[in-house]
mmCIF file with all atom_site columns, C-alpha atoms in Angstrom:
data_model
loop_
_atom_site.group_PDB
_atom_site.id
_atom_site.type_symbol
_atom_site.label_atom_id
_atom_site.label_alt_id
_atom_site.label_comp_id
_atom_site.label_asym_id
_atom_site.label_entity_id
_atom_site.label_seq_id
_atom_site.pdbx_PDB_ins_code
_atom_site.Cartn_x
_atom_site.Cartn_y
_atom_site.Cartn_z
_atom_site.occupancy
_atom_site.B_iso_or_equiv
_atom_site.pdbx_formal_charge
_atom_site.auth_seq_id
_atom_site.auth_comp_id
_atom_site.auth_asym_id
_atom_site.auth_atom_id
_atom_site.pdbx_PDB_model_num
ATOM 1   C CA . UNK A 1 1   ? 0.000   0.000  0.000   1.00 81.00 ? 1   UNK A CA 1
ATOM 2   C CA . UNK A 1 2   ? 2.842   2.404  0.847   1.00 81.00 ? 2   UNK A CA 1
ATOM 3   C CA . UNK A 1 3   ? 4.409   1.688  -2.552  1.00 82.00 ? 3   UNK A CA 1
ATOM 4   C CA . UNK A 1 4   ? 1.142   2.571  -4.294  1.00 83.00 ? 4   UNK A CA 1
ATOM 5   C CA . UNK A 1 5   ? 0.874   5.857  -2.399  1.00 85.00 ? 5   UNK A CA 1
ATOM 6   C CA . UNK A 1 6   ? 4.499   6.670  -3.251  1.00 80.00 ? 6   UNK A CA 1
ATOM 7   C CA . UNK A 1 7   ? 3.802   5.985  -6.937  1.00 81.00 ? 7   UNK A CA 1
ATOM 8   C CA . UNK A 1 8   ? 0.716   8.196  -6.897  1.00 80.00 ? 8   UNK A CA 1
ATOM 9   C CA . UNK A 1 9   ? 2.634   10.976 -5.119  1.00 82.00 ? 9   UNK A CA 1
ATOM 10  C CA . UNK A 1 10  ? 5.458   10.797 -7.652  1.00 81.00 ? 10  UNK A CA 1
ATOM 11  C CA . UNK A 1 11  ? 2.933   11.127 -10.494 1.00 80.00 ? 11  UNK A CA 1
ATOM 12  C CA . UNK A 1 12  ? 1.273   14.090 -8.781  1.00 79.00 ? 12  UNK A CA 1
ATOM 13  C CA . UNK A 1 13  ? 4.529   16.004 -8.262  1.00 81.00 ? 13  UNK A CA 1
ATOM 14  C CA . UNK A 1 14  ? 6.086   15.098 -11.630 1.00 82.00 ? 14  UNK A CA 1
ATOM 15  C CA . UNK A 1 15  ? 4.483   18.063 -13.409 1.00 76.00 ? 15  UNK A CA 1
ATOM 16  C CA . UNK A 1 16  ? 3.190   15.794 -16.171 1.00 80.00 ? 16  UNK A CA 1
ATOM 17  C CA . UNK A 1 17  ? -0.507  15.897 -17.035 1.00 81.00 ? 17  UNK A CA 1
ATOM 18  C CA . UNK A 1 18  ? -0.866  18.978 -14.845 1.00 82.00 ? 18  UNK A CA 1
ATOM 19  C CA . UNK A 1 19  ? -3.938  20.211 -16.748 1.00 85.00 ? 19  UNK A CA 1
ATOM 20  C CA . UNK A 1 20  ? -5.783  16.912 -16.262 1.00 88.00 ? 20  UNK A CA 1
ATOM 21  C CA . UNK A 1 21  ? -4.826  16.675 -12.601 1.00 87.00 ? 21  UNK A CA 1
ATOM 22  C CA . UNK A 1 22  ? -5.830  20.312 -12.010 1.00 88.00 ? 22  UNK A CA 1
ATOM 23  C CA . UNK A 1 23  ? -9.253  19.596 -13.534 1.00 91.00 ? 23  UNK A CA 1
ATOM 24  C CA . UNK A 1 24  ? -9.682  16.541 -11.282 1.00 91.00 ? 24  UNK A CA 1
ATOM 25  C CA . UNK A 1 25  ? -8.668  18.517 -8.197  1.00 92.00 ? 25  UNK A CA 1
ATOM 26  C CA . UNK A 1 26  ? -10.984 21.330 -9.311  1.00 94.00 ? 26  UNK A CA 1
ATOM 27  C CA . UNK A 1 27  ? -13.823 18.784 -9.457  1.00 94.00 ? 27  UNK A CA 1
ATOM 28  C CA . UNK A 1 28  ? -12.961 17.721 -5.921  1.00 95.00 ? 28  UNK A CA 1
ATOM 29  C CA . UNK A 1 29  ? -12.722 21.297 -4.618  1.00 95.00 ? 29  UNK A CA 1
ATOM 30  C CA . UNK A 1 30  ? -16.003 22.261 -6.291  1.00 95.00 ? 30  UNK A CA 1
ATOM 31  C CA . UNK A 1 31  ? -17.781 19.308 -4.678  1.00 96.00 ? 31  UNK A CA 1
ATOM 32  C CA . UNK A 1 32  ? -16.350 20.064 -1.230  1.00 96.00 ? 32  UNK A CA 1
ATOM 33  C CA . UNK A 1 33  ? -17.037 23.813 -1.422  1.00 95.00 ? 33  UNK A CA 1
ATOM 34  C CA . UNK A 1 34  ? -20.559 23.263 -2.765  1.00 94.00 ? 34  UNK A CA 1
ATOM 35  C CA . UNK A 1 35  ? -21.357 20.915 0.125   1.00 95.00 ? 35  UNK A CA 1
ATOM 36  C CA . UNK A 1 36  ? -19.844 23.288 2.717   1.00 95.00 ? 36  UNK A CA 1
ATOM 37  C CA . UNK A 1 37  ? -21.934 26.178 1.399   1.00 93.00 ? 37  UNK A CA 1
ATOM 38  C CA . UNK A 1 38  ? -25.225 24.431 0.627   1.00 94.00 ? 38  UNK A CA 1
ATOM 39  C CA . UNK A 1 39  ? -25.604 22.014 3.551   1.00 95.00 ? 39  UNK A CA 1
ATOM 40  C CA . UNK A 1 40  ? -25.835 24.627 6.362   1.00 94.00 ? 40  UNK A CA 1
ATOM 41  C CA . UNK A 1 41  ? -27.945 26.902 4.148   1.00 91.00 ? 41  UNK A CA 1
ATOM 42  C CA . UNK A 1 42  ? -30.339 24.051 3.328   1.00 92.00 ? 42  UNK A CA 1
ATOM 43  C CA . UNK A 1 43  ? -30.590 23.027 6.993   1.00 93.00 ? 43  UNK A CA 1
ATOM 44  C CA . UNK A 1 44  ? -31.460 26.567 8.128   1.00 91.00 ? 44  UNK A CA 1
ATOM 45  C CA . UNK A 1 45  ? -33.911 27.258 5.287   1.00 87.00 ? 45  UNK A CA 1
ATOM 46  C CA . UNK A 1 46  ? -35.626 23.875 5.662   1.00 88.00 ? 46  UNK A CA 1
ATOM 47  C CA . UNK A 1 47  ? -36.176 24.162 9.400   1.00 85.00 ? 47  UNK A CA 1
ATOM 48  C CA . UNK A 1 48  ? -37.212 27.817 9.217   1.00 82.00 ? 48  UNK A CA 1
ATOM 49  C CA . UNK A 1 49  ? -39.590 27.724 6.254   1.00 79.00 ? 49  UNK A CA 1
ATOM 50  C CA . UNK A 1 50  ? -40.646 24.153 5.444   1.00 82.00 ? 50  UNK A CA 1
ATOM 51  C CA . UNK A 1 51  ? -43.028 21.807 7.137   1.00 85.00 ? 51  UNK A CA 1
ATOM 52  C CA . UNK A 1 52  ? -43.377 18.092 6.714   1.00 89.00 ? 52  UNK A CA 1
ATOM 53  C CA . UNK A 1 53  ? -42.135 14.725 7.893   1.00 91.00 ? 53  UNK A CA 1
ATOM 54  C CA . UNK A 1 54  ? -38.540 14.827 9.199   1.00 89.00 ? 54  UNK A CA 1
ATOM 55  C CA . UNK A 1 55  ? -37.441 12.243 6.608   1.00 92.00 ? 55  UNK A CA 1
ATOM 56  C CA . UNK A 1 56  ? -38.771 14.392 3.743   1.00 92.00 ? 56  UNK A CA 1
ATOM 57  C CA . UNK A 1 57  ? -37.018 17.445 5.156   1.00 91.00 ? 57  UNK A CA 1
ATOM 58  C CA . UNK A 1 58  ? -33.747 15.500 5.437   1.00 93.00 ? 58  UNK A CA 1
ATOM 59  C CA . UNK A 1 59  ? -34.127 14.285 1.846   1.00 94.00 ? 59  UNK A CA 1
ATOM 60  C CA . UNK A 1 60  ? -34.663 17.882 0.684   1.00 93.00 ? 60  UNK A CA 1
ATOM 61  C CA . UNK A 1 61  ? -31.516 19.004 2.516   1.00 94.00 ? 61  UNK A CA 1
ATOM 62  C CA . UNK A 1 62  ? -29.427 16.187 1.059   1.00 95.00 ? 62  UNK A CA 1
ATOM 63  C CA . UNK A 1 63  ? -30.856 16.687 -2.431  1.00 94.00 ? 63  UNK A CA 1
ATOM 64  C CA . UNK A 1 64  ? -30.039 20.415 -2.468  1.00 94.00 ? 64  UNK A CA 1
ATOM 65  C CA . UNK A 1 65  ? -26.556 19.731 -1.061  1.00 96.00 ? 65  UNK A CA 1
ATOM 66  C CA . UNK A 1 66  ? -25.879 17.029 -3.662  1.00 96.00 ? 66  UNK A CA 1
ATOM 67  C CA . UNK A 1 67  ? -27.142 19.185 -6.512  1.00 96.00 ? 67  UNK A CA 1
ATOM 68  C CA . UNK A 1 68  ? -25.086 22.224 -5.491  1.00 96.00 ? 68  UNK A CA 1
ATOM 69  C CA . UNK A 1 69  ? -21.856 20.297 -4.901  1.00 96.00 ? 69  UNK A CA 1
ATOM 70  C CA . UNK A 1 70  ? -22.256 18.155 -8.031  1.00 97.00 ? 70  UNK A CA 1
ATOM 71  C CA . UNK A 1 71  ? -22.986 21.140 -10.247 1.00 97.00 ? 71  UNK A CA 1
ATOM 72  C CA . UNK A 1 72  ? -20.119 23.210 -8.893  1.00 96.00 ? 72  UNK A CA 1
ATOM 73  C CA . UNK A 1 73  ? -17.681 20.308 -9.185  1.00 96.00 ? 73  UNK A CA 1
ATOM 74  C CA . UNK A 1 74  ? -18.769 19.453 -12.743 1.00 97.00 ? 74  UNK A CA 1
ATOM 75  C CA . UNK A 1 75  ? -18.608 23.116 -13.743 1.00 96.00 ? 75  UNK A CA 1
ATOM 76  C CA . UNK A 1 76  ? -14.980 23.333 -12.588 1.00 96.00 ? 76  UNK A CA 1
ATOM 77  C CA . UNK A 1 77  ? -14.096 20.081 -14.367 1.00 96.00 ? 77  UNK A CA 1
ATOM 78  C CA . UNK A 1 78  ? -15.601 21.252 -17.679 1.00 96.00 ? 78  UNK A CA 1
ATOM 79  C CA . UNK A 1 79  ? -14.248 24.799 -17.329 1.00 96.00 ? 79  UNK A CA 1
ATOM 80  C CA . UNK A 1 80  ? -10.686 23.677 -16.625 1.00 94.00 ? 80  UNK A CA 1
ATOM 81  C CA . UNK A 1 81  ? -10.860 21.010 -19.316 1.00 93.00 ? 81  UNK A CA 1
ATOM 82  C CA . UNK A 1 82  ? -12.066 23.463 -21.954 1.00 94.00 ? 82  UNK A CA 1
ATOM 83  C CA . UNK A 1 83  ? -9.599  26.160 -20.921 1.00 92.00 ? 83  UNK A CA 1
ATOM 84  C CA . UNK A 1 84  ? -6.740  23.676 -21.214 1.00 89.00 ? 84  UNK A CA 1
ATOM 85  C CA . UNK A 1 85  ? -8.008  22.477 -24.587 1.00 89.00 ? 85  UNK A CA 1
ATOM 86  C CA . UNK A 1 86  ? -8.391  25.993 -25.995 1.00 87.00 ? 86  UNK A CA 1
ATOM 87  C CA . UNK A 1 87  ? -4.886  26.991 -24.914 1.00 82.00 ? 87  UNK A CA 1
ATOM 88  C CA . UNK A 1 88  ? -3.311  23.708 -26.047 1.00 78.00 ? 88  UNK A CA 1
ATOM 89  C CA . UNK A 1 89  ? 0.099   24.310 -27.606 1.00 68.00 ? 89  UNK A CA 1
ATOM 90  C CA . UNK A 1 90  ? 0.186   27.972 -26.578 1.00 75.00 ? 90  UNK A CA 1
ATOM 91  C CA . UNK A 1 91  ? 2.441   29.410 -23.921 1.00 69.00 ? 91  UNK A CA 1
ATOM 92  C CA . UNK A 1 92  ? -0.507  30.968 -22.089 1.00 73.00 ? 92  UNK A CA 1
ATOM 93  C CA . UNK A 1 93  ? -4.285  31.117 -22.212 1.00 71.00 ? 93  UNK A CA 1
ATOM 94  C CA . UNK A 1 94  ? -6.116  34.208 -23.420 1.00 83.00 ? 94  UNK A CA 1
ATOM 95  C CA . UNK A 1 95  ? -9.018  36.072 -21.821 1.00 89.00 ? 95  UNK A CA 1
ATOM 96  C CA . UNK A 1 96  ? -11.405 34.767 -24.463 1.00 91.00 ? 96  UNK A CA 1
ATOM 97  C CA . UNK A 1 97  ? -10.500 31.168 -23.509 1.00 92.00 ? 97  UNK A CA 1
ATOM 98  C CA . UNK A 1 98  ? -11.735 31.731 -19.971 1.00 93.00 ? 98  UNK A CA 1
ATOM 99  C CA . UNK A 1 99  ? -14.936 33.420 -21.107 1.00 95.00 ? 99  UNK A CA 1
ATOM 100 C CA . UNK A 1 100 ? -15.762 30.750 -23.701 1.00 95.00 ? 100 UNK A CA 1
ATOM 101 C CA . UNK A 1 101 ? -14.951 27.882 -21.343 1.00 95.00 ? 101 UNK A CA 1
ATOM 102 C CA . UNK A 1 102 ? -17.119 29.320 -18.558 1.00 96.00 ? 102 UNK A CA 1
ATOM 103 C CA . UNK A 1 103 ? -19.855 30.219 -21.072 1.00 97.00 ? 103 UNK A CA 1
ATOM 104 C CA . UNK A 1 104 ? -20.069 26.622 -22.315 1.00 97.00 ? 104 UNK A CA 1
ATOM 105 C CA . UNK A 1 105 ? -19.796 25.071 -18.845 1.00 97.00 ? 105 UNK A CA 1
ATOM 106 C CA . UNK A 1 106 ? -22.375 27.511 -17.481 1.00 97.00 ? 106 UNK A CA 1
ATOM 107 C CA . UNK A 1 107 ? -24.803 26.673 -20.286 1.00 98.00 ? 107 UNK A CA 1
ATOM 108 C CA . UNK A 1 108 ? -24.439 22.927 -19.730 1.00 97.00 ? 108 UNK A CA 1
ATOM 109 C CA . UNK A 1 109 ? -24.328 22.836 -15.919 1.00 97.00 ? 109 UNK A CA 1
ATOM 110 C CA . UNK A 1 110 ? -26.179 25.901 -14.653 1.00 97.00 ? 110 UNK A CA 1
ATOM 111 C CA . UNK A 1 111 ? -28.467 26.433 -17.671 1.00 96.00 ? 111 UNK A CA 1
ATOM 112 C CA . UNK A 1 112 ? -31.087 23.947 -16.473 1.00 95.00 ? 112 UNK A CA 1
ATOM 113 C CA . UNK A 1 113 ? -33.666 25.763 -14.347 1.00 94.00 ? 113 UNK A CA 1
ATOM 114 C CA . UNK A 1 114 ? -34.027 24.596 -10.768 1.00 92.00 ? 114 UNK A CA 1
ATOM 115 C CA . UNK A 1 115 ? -33.994 26.413 -7.429  1.00 89.00 ? 115 UNK A CA 1
ATOM 116 C CA . UNK A 1 116 ? -30.344 25.690 -6.662  1.00 92.00 ? 116 UNK A CA 1
ATOM 117 C CA . UNK A 1 117 ? -29.140 26.911 -10.067 1.00 95.00 ? 117 UNK A CA 1
ATOM 118 C CA . UNK A 1 118 ? -31.386 29.970 -9.829  1.00 93.00 ? 118 UNK A CA 1
ATOM 119 C CA . UNK A 1 119 ? -29.884 30.938 -6.466  1.00 91.00 ? 119 UNK A CA 1
ATOM 120 C CA . UNK A 1 120 ? -26.320 30.420 -7.673  1.00 94.00 ? 120 UNK A CA 1
ATOM 121 C CA . UNK A 1 121 ? -26.916 32.400 -10.881 1.00 95.00 ? 121 UNK A CA 1
ATOM 122 C CA . UNK A 1 122 ? -28.596 35.268 -9.007  1.00 92.00 ? 122 UNK A CA 1
ATOM 123 C CA . UNK A 1 123 ? -25.755 35.332 -6.486  1.00 92.00 ? 123 UNK A CA 1
ATOM 124 C CA . UNK A 1 124 ? -23.259 35.605 -9.342  1.00 95.00 ? 124 UNK A CA 1
ATOM 125 C CA . UNK A 1 125 ? -25.307 38.257 -11.138 1.00 95.00 ? 125 UNK A CA 1
ATOM 126 C CA . UNK A 1 126 ? -25.075 40.711 -8.254  1.00 91.00 ? 126 UNK A CA 1
ATOM 127 C CA . UNK A 1 127 ? -21.342 40.082 -7.772  1.00 94.00 ? 127 UNK A CA 1
ATOM 128 C CA . UNK A 1 128 ? -20.580 40.371 -11.491 1.00 96.00 ? 128 UNK A CA 1
ATOM 129 C CA . UNK A 1 129 ? -22.495 43.644 -11.914 1.00 93.00 ? 129 UNK A CA 1
ATOM 130 C CA . UNK A 1 130 ? -20.604 45.065 -8.942  1.00 91.00 ? 130 UNK A CA 1
ATOM 131 C CA . UNK A 1 131 ? -17.295 43.752 -10.304 1.00 94.00 ? 131 UNK A CA 1
ATOM 132 C CA . UNK A 1 132 ? -17.908 45.147 -13.796 1.00 95.00 ? 132 UNK A CA 1
ATOM 133 C CA . UNK A 1 133 ? -18.696 48.564 -12.333 1.00 91.00 ? 133 UNK A CA 1
ATOM 134 C CA . UNK A 1 134 ? -15.376 48.490 -10.442 1.00 92.00 ? 134 UNK A CA 1
ATOM 135 C CA . UNK A 1 135 ? -13.557 47.324 -13.598 1.00 94.00 ? 135 UNK A CA 1
ATOM 136 C CA . UNK A 1 136 ? -15.035 50.177 -15.646 1.00 95.00 ? 136 UNK A CA 1
ATOM 137 C CA . UNK A 1 137 ? -13.869 52.668 -13.023 1.00 93.00 ? 137 UNK A CA 1
ATOM 138 C CA . UNK A 1 138 ? -10.379 51.129 -12.809 1.00 94.00 ? 138 UNK A CA 1
ATOM 139 C CA . UNK A 1 139 ? -10.009 51.284 -16.618 1.00 94.00 ? 139 UNK A CA 1
ATOM 140 C CA . UNK A 1 140 ? -11.137 54.925 -16.701 1.00 93.00 ? 140 UNK A CA 1
ATOM 141 C CA . UNK A 1 141 ? -14.255 54.146 -18.755 1.00 95.00 ? 141 UNK A CA 1
ATOM 142 C CA . UNK A 1 142 ? -16.409 55.489 -15.934 1.00 92.00 ? 142 UNK A CA 1
ATOM 143 C CA . UNK A 1 143 ? -14.942 58.380 -13.936 1.00 93.00 ? 143 UNK A CA 1
ATOM 144 C CA . UNK A 1 144 ? -13.984 57.663 -10.351 1.00 92.00 ? 144 UNK A CA 1
ATOM 145 C CA . UNK A 1 145 ? -16.826 58.859 -8.133  1.00 90.00 ? 145 UNK A CA 1
ATOM 146 C CA . UNK A 1 146 ? -15.950 61.937 -6.104  1.00 91.00 ? 146 UNK A CA 1
ATOM 147 C CA . UNK A 1 147 ? -18.388 61.011 -3.334  1.00 92.00 ? 147 UNK A CA 1
ATOM 148 C CA . UNK A 1 148 ? -19.433 57.792 -1.629  1.00 92.00 ? 148 UNK A CA 1
ATOM 149 C CA . UNK A 1 149 ? -21.811 56.023 -4.021  1.00 89.00 ? 149 UNK A CA 1
ATOM 150 C CA . UNK A 1 150 ? -22.733 53.160 -1.694  1.00 90.00 ? 150 UNK A CA 1
ATOM 151 C CA . UNK A 1 151 ? -25.664 55.025 -0.076  1.00 94.00 ? 151 UNK A CA 1
ATOM 152 C CA . UNK A 1 152 ? -27.074 55.700 -3.572  1.00 92.00 ? 152 UNK A CA 1
ATOM 153 C CA . UNK A 1 153 ? -26.591 52.063 -4.529  1.00 90.00 ? 153 UNK A CA 1
ATOM 154 C CA . UNK A 1 154 ? -28.423 50.939 -1.374  1.00 93.00 ? 154 UNK A CA 1
ATOM 155 C CA . UNK A 1 155 ? -31.216 53.466 -1.877  1.00 96.00 ? 155 UNK A CA 1
ATOM 156 C CA . UNK A 1 156 ? -31.822 52.421 -5.496  1.00 94.00 ? 156 UNK A CA 1
ATOM 157 C CA . UNK A 1 157 ? -31.783 48.691 -4.645  1.00 92.00 ? 157 UNK A CA 1
ATOM 158 C CA . UNK A 1 158 ? -34.199 49.061 -1.738  1.00 93.00 ? 158 UNK A CA 1
ATOM 159 C CA . UNK A 1 159 ? -36.437 51.461 -3.632  1.00 95.00 ? 159 UNK A CA 1
ATOM 160 C CA . UNK A 1 160 ? -36.732 49.087 -6.598  1.00 94.00 ? 160 UNK A CA 1
ATOM 161 C CA . UNK A 1 161 ? -37.206 46.058 -4.340  1.00 93.00 ? 161 UNK A CA 1
ATOM 162 C CA . UNK A 1 162 ? -40.096 47.528 -2.365  1.00 93.00 ? 162 UNK A CA 1
ATOM 163 C CA . UNK A 1 163 ? -41.646 49.050 -5.465  1.00 95.00 ? 163 UNK A CA 1
ATOM 164 C CA . UNK A 1 164 ? -41.680 45.634 -7.164  1.00 94.00 ? 164 UNK A CA 1
ATOM 165 C CA . UNK A 1 165 ? -42.955 43.988 -3.988  1.00 94.00 ? 165 UNK A CA 1
ATOM 166 C CA . UNK A 1 166 ? -45.841 46.430 -3.574  1.00 94.00 ? 166 UNK A CA 1
ATOM 167 C CA . UNK A 1 167 ? -46.893 46.700 -7.216  1.00 93.00 ? 167 UNK A CA 1
ATOM 168 C CA . UNK A 1 168 ? -45.803 43.566 -9.081  1.00 92.00 ? 168 UNK A CA 1
ATOM 169 C CA . UNK A 1 169 ? -44.812 40.972 -6.498  1.00 90.00 ? 169 UNK A CA 1
ATOM 170 C CA . UNK A 1 170 ? -44.950 38.039 -8.920  1.00 90.00 ? 170 UNK A CA 1
ATOM 171 C CA . UNK A 1 171 ? -41.826 39.431 -10.634 1.00 90.00 ? 171 UNK A CA 1
ATOM 172 C CA . UNK A 1 172 ? -39.748 38.819 -7.507  1.00 89.00 ? 172 UNK A CA 1
ATOM 173 C CA . UNK A 1 173 ? -38.083 35.533 -6.713  1.00 84.00 ? 173 UNK A CA 1
ATOM 174 C CA . UNK A 1 174 ? -40.601 33.527 -4.607  1.00 84.00 ? 174 UNK A CA 1
ATOM 175 C CA . UNK A 1 175 ? -38.345 33.181 -1.558  1.00 80.00 ? 175 UNK A CA 1
ATOM 176 C CA . UNK A 1 176 ? -37.700 36.943 -1.531  1.00 86.00 ? 176 UNK A CA 1
ATOM 177 C CA . UNK A 1 177 ? -41.411 37.690 -1.949  1.00 88.00 ? 177 UNK A CA 1
ATOM 178 C CA . UNK A 1 178 ? -42.230 35.274 0.885   1.00 85.00 ? 178 UNK A CA 1
ATOM 179 C CA . UNK A 1 179 ? -39.674 36.856 3.215   1.00 86.00 ? 179 UNK A CA 1
ATOM 180 C CA . UNK A 1 180 ? -40.923 40.332 2.389   1.00 89.00 ? 180 UNK A CA 1
ATOM 181 C CA . UNK A 1 181 ? -44.538 39.307 2.902   1.00 90.00 ? 181 UNK A CA 1
ATOM 182 C CA . UNK A 1 182 ? -43.627 38.116 6.394   1.00 88.00 ? 182 UNK A CA 1
ATOM 183 C CA . UNK A 1 183 ? -41.783 41.346 7.240   1.00 90.00 ? 183 UNK A CA 1
ATOM 184 C CA . UNK A 1 184 ? -43.971 43.956 5.547   1.00 91.00 ? 184 UNK A CA 1
ATOM 185 C CA . UNK A 1 185 ? -47.477 42.508 5.189   1.00 90.00 ? 185 UNK A CA 1
ATOM 186 C CA . UNK A 1 186 ? -47.866 40.050 8.058   1.00 88.00 ? 186 UNK A CA 1
ATOM 187 C CA . UNK A 1 187 ? -46.909 42.914 10.374  1.00 89.00 ? 187 UNK A CA 1
ATOM 188 C CA . UNK A 1 188 ? -50.124 44.727 9.362   1.00 87.00 ? 188 UNK A CA 1
ATOM 189 C CA . UNK A 1 189 ? -52.471 42.352 11.219  1.00 88.00 ? 189 UNK A CA 1
ATOM 190 C CA . UNK A 1 190 ? -52.895 41.298 14.862  1.00 88.00 ? 190 UNK A CA 1
ATOM 191 C CA . UNK A 1 191 ? -55.696 40.777 17.320  1.00 88.00 ? 191 UNK A CA 1
ATOM 192 C CA . UNK A 1 192 ? -53.878 40.203 20.603  1.00 88.00 ? 192 UNK A CA 1
ATOM 193 C CA . UNK A 1 193 ? -50.597 40.688 22.403  1.00 86.00 ? 193 UNK A CA 1
ATOM 194 C CA . UNK A 1 194 ? -49.719 37.090 21.502  1.00 86.00 ? 194 UNK A CA 1
ATOM 195 C CA . UNK A 1 195 ? -49.714 37.627 17.736  1.00 84.00 ? 195 UNK A CA 1
ATOM 196 C CA . UNK A 1 196 ? -48.532 41.224 18.084  1.00 85.00 ? 196 UNK A CA 1
ATOM 197 C CA . UNK A 1 197 ? -45.223 40.451 19.811  1.00 86.00 ? 197 UNK A CA 1
ATOM 198 C CA . UNK A 1 198 ? -44.844 36.766 20.640  1.00 85.00 ? 198 UNK A CA 1
ATOM 199 C CA . UNK A 1 199 ? -45.928 34.632 17.704  1.00 79.00 ? 199 UNK A CA 1
ATOM 200 C CA . UNK A 1 200 ? -47.074 35.728 14.266  1.00 72.00 ? 200 UNK A CA 1
#
């Protein structure tokens, strides 16, 4: 057994097949990270907002965790594989290689609609918009703001969110609409101290 481990270690540190090994390790890291992120989130969301038999709730938690970790791991595997393929024979990869590889992997892995993919894609959307704004400023395409823009950003986001909630709620993601209903609408009704302060 020790000889086998030594052989594997020598292959890993040899520098040969680095692109293939990096894709395999990326698969592993994607699976681990996806599970670390999704499992606690699924546990909290399930016990806070879902009702049903404990076994069904556990299955929902495990299903969401599996889906998130599998998708993230497979995305990394495809992305790294395509990036390596596109830059084959070149001394370095180009920006377009990364975009095209992620574009294809995103279409295949995260292009199928389900709740997990929707949450991941929406999470990325907000981060990417923010990142692109910073990139445009750093490249001088947009002038550097002379004042703090974060309060304006917050004001616009909250204004649009509550406007959509009040006037066209069906356009909001269901979990957001549900949370907002609890905070903003369920607080409009009560008939005793119990459902005013203790239990809604």
